[in-house]
Short mmCIF file of C-alpha atoms in Angstrom, two decimals:
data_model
loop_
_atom_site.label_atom_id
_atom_site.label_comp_id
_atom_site.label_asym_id
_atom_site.label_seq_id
_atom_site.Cartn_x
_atom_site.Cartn_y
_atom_site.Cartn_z
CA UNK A 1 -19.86 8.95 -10.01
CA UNK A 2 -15.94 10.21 -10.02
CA UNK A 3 -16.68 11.93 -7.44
CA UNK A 4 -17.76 9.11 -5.39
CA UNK A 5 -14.53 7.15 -6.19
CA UNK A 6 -12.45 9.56 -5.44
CA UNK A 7 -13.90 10.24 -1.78
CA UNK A 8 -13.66 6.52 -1.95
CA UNK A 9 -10.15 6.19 -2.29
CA UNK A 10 -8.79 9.37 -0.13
CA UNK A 11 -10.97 7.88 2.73
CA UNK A 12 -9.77 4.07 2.13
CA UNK A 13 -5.71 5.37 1.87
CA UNK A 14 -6.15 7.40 4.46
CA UNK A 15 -7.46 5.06 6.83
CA UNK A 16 -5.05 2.18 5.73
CA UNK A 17 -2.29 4.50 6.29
CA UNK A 18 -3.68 5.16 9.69
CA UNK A 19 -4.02 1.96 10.47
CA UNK A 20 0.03 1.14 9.37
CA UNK A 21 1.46 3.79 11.34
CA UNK A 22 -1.43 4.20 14.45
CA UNK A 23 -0.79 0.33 14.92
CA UNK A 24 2.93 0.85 14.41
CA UNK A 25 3.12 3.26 17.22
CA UNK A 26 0.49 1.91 19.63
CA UNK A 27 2.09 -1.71 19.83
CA UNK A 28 5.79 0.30 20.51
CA UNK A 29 4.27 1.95 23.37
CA UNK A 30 3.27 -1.40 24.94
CA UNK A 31 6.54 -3.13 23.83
CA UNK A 32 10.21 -3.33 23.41
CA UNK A 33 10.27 -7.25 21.60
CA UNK A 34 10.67 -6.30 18.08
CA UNK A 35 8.98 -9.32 17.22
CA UNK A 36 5.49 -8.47 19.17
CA UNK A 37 5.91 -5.09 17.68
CA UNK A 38 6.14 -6.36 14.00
CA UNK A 39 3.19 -9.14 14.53
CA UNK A 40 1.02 -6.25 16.39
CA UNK A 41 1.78 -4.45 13.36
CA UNK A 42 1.16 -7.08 10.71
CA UNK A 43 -2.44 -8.11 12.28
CA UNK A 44 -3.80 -4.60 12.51
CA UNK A 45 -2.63 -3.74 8.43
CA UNK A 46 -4.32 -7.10 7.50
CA UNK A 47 -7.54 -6.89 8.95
CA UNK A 48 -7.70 -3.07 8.44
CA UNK A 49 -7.25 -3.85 5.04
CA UNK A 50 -9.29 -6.66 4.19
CA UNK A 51 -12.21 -4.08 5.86
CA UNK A 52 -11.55 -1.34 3.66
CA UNK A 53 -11.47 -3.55 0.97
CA UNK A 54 -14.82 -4.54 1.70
CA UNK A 55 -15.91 -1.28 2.47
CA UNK A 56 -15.16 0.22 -1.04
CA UNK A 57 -14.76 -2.19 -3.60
CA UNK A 58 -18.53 -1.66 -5.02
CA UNK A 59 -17.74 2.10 -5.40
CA UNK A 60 -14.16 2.36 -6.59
CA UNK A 61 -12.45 -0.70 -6.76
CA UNK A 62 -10.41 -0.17 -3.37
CA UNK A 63 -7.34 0.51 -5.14
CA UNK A 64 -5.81 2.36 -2.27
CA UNK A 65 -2.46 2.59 -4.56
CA UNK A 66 -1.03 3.96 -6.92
CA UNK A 67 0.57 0.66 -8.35
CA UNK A 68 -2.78 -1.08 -8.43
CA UNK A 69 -4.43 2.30 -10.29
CA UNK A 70 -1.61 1.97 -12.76
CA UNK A 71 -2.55 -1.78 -13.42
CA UNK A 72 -5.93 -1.23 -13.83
CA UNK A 73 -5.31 1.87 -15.79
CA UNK A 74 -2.85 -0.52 -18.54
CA UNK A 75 -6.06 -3.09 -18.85
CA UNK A 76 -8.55 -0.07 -19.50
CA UNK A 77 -10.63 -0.33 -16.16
CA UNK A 78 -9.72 3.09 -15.52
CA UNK A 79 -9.75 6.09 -18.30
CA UNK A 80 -6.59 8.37 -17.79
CA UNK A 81 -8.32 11.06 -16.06
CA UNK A 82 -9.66 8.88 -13.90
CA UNK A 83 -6.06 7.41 -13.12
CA UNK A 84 -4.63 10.46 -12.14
CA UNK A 85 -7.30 11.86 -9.96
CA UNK A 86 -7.32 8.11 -8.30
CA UNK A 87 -3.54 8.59 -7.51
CA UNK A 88 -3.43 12.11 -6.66
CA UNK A 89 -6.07 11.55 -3.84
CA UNK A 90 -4.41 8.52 -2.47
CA UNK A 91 -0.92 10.30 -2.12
CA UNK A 92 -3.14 13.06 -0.49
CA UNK A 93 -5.16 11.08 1.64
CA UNK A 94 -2.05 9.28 2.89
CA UNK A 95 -0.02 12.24 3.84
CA UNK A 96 -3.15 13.83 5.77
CA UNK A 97 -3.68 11.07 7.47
CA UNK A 98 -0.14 10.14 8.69
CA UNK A 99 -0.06 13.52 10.44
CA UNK A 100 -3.57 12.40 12.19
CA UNK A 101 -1.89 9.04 13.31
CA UNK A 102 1.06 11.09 14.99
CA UNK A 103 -1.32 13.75 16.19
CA UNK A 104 -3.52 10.87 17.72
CA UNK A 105 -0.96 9.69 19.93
CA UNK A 106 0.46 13.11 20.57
CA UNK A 107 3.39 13.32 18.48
CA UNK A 108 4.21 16.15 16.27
CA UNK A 109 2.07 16.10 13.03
CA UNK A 110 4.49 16.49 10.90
CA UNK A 111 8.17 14.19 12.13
CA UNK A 112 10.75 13.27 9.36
CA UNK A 113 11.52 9.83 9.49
CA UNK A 114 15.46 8.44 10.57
CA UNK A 115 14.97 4.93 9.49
CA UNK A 116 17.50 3.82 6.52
CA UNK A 117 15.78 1.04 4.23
CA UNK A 118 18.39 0.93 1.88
CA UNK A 119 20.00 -1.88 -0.09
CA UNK A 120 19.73 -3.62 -3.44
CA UNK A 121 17.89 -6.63 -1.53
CA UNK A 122 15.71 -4.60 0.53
CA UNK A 123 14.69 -3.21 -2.83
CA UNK A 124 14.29 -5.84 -4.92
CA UNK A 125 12.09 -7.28 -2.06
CA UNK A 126 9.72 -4.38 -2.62
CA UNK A 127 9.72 -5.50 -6.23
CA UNK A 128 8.81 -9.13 -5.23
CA UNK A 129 6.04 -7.65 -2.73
CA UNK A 130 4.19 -5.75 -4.84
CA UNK A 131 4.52 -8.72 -7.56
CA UNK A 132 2.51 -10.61 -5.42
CA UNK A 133 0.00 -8.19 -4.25
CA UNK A 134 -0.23 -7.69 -8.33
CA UNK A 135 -0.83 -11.25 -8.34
CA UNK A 136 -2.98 -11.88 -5.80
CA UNK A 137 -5.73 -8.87 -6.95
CA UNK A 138 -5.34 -10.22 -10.64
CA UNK A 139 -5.62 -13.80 -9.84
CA UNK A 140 -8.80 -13.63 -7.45
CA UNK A 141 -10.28 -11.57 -8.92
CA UNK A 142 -10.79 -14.01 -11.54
CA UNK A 143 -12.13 -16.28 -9.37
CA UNK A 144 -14.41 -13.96 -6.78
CA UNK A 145 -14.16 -10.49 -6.62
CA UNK A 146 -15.40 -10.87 -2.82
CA UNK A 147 -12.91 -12.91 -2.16
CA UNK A 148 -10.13 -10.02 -2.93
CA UNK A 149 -10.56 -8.12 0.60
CA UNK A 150 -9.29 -11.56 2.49
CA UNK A 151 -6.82 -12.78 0.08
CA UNK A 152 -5.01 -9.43 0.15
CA UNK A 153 -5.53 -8.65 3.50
CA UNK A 154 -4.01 -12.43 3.74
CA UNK A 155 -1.16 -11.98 1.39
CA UNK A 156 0.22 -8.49 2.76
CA UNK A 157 0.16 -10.13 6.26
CA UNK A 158 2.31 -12.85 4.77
CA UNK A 159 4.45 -10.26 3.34
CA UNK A 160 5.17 -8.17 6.29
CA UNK A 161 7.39 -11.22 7.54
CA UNK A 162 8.69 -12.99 4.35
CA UNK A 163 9.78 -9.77 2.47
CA UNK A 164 13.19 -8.48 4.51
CA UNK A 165 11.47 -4.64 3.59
CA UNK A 166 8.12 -6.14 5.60
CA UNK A 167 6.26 -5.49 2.22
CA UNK A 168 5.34 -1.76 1.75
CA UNK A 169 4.08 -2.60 -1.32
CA UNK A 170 2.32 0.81 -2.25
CA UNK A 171 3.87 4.00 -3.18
CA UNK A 172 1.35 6.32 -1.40
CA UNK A 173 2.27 4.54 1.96
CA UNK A 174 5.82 4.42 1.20
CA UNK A 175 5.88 8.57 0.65
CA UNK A 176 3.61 9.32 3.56
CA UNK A 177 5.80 7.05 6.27
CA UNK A 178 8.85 9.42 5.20
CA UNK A 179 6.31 11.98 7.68
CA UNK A 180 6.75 9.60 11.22
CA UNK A 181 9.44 8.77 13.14
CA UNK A 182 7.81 5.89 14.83
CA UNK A 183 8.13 1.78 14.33
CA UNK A 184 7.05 2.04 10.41
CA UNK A 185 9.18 5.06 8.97
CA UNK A 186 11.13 5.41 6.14
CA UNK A 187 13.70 7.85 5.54
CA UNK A 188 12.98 10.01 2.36
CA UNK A 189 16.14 9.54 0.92
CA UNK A 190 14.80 5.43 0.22
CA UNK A 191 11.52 6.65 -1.06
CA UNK A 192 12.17 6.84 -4.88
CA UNK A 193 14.39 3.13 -5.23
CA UNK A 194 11.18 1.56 -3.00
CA UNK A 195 8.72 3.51 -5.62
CA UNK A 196 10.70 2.43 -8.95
CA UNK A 197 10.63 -1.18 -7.67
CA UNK A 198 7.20 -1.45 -6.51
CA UNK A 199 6.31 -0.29 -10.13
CA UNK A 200 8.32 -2.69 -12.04
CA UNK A 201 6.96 -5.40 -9.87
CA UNK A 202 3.34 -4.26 -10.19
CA UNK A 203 3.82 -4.19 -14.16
CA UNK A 204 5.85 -7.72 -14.25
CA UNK A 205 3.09 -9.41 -12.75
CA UNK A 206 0.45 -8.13 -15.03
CA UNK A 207 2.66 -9.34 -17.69
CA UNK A 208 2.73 -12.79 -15.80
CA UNK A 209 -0.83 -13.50 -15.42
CA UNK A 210 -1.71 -12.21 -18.87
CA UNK A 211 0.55 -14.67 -19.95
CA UNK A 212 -0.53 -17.51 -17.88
CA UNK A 213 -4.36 -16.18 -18.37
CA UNK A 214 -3.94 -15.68 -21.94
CA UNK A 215 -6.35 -18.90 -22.84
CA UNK A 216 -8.70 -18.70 -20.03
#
């Protein structure tokens, strides 16, 4: 049965991050407007996502990151072994499969990304992001566990143009865009503030809707 969510959750990162950087690329072939690059970008990730989503949630929850392993680890739907093989396959699964997005459109597999994402409020903007995303799974699922594959798909398209870091969001994407130098890259010196934030807003949100859930 681990095994299952484990193949589960290299596959589903791997294609997400595929999708994030293939998209990325592909749509700055066909363009220079930033803007069509960014909304190419946004509507591949969301849809791609919501279908993984989909795709996996029956076998391993469709985590897909590390932040939402470590909230379900903290409210005991995942026992500690099982958290750290779920995160050591997704950081794997990401990093394979940004070097078969670059080798896809023949770039070298392995480029070191240029882009500087640094700044308190591009930061802090990762915290907000993943406080949502943190929201969003928590709340819905609530409600409809089907209904999580839309309303994240839904909410990280939002967040690619209301978050000024366009809402990474998810530390296993964050490290393995460090390994493109295309339209989604992040220089690896950024990696670690983007990772500490998206943590502490992954963990204040499950302290939020605990809170807010406390009597329901």
């Amino acid at each position: 049965m681990l095994t299952k969510k484990l193949i589960a959750e290299f596959v589903g990162t791997c294609f997400l991050v595929m999708i994030v950087v293939g998209s990325g690329i592909m749509a700055q072939n066909l363009s220079s407007d930033q803007i069509i690059i960014l909304l190419a970008n946004t509507i591949a990730t969301g849809a791609g996502l919501t279908a993984l989503i989909w795709i996996f949630i029956t076998i391993s929850g469709a985590h897909f990151n590390p932040a939402v392993s470590l909230i379900m680890y903290l409210n005991n739907e995942l026992k500690l072994n099982e958290y750290i093989y779920f995160i050591s396959v997704q950081f794997v699964g990401g990093f394979w499969c940004v070097l078969l997005a670059n080798i896809m459109y023949g770039l070298d597999p392995i480029q070191f990304a240029e882009n500087q994402r640094g700044g308190l409020n591009i930061y802090f903007s990762e915290f907000i992001a993943t406080f949502g995303l943190i929201m969003t799974i928590i709340g819905v699922k609530n409600f409809n566990t089907f209904a999580i594959a839309p309303a994240v798909g839904l909410y990280i398209s939002a967040g690619y143009w209301f978050t000024s870091s366009t809402s990474f969001a998810n530390p296993a994407v964050t490290l393995s865009r460090a390994f493109t130098d295309t339209f989604t890259e992040i220089n690896y010196e950024f990696i670690l503030p983007f990772i500490i934030f998206q943590l502490f807003g992954a963990l204040s949100a499950m302290f939020m809707m605990k809170l807010i859930q406390r009597d329901n």
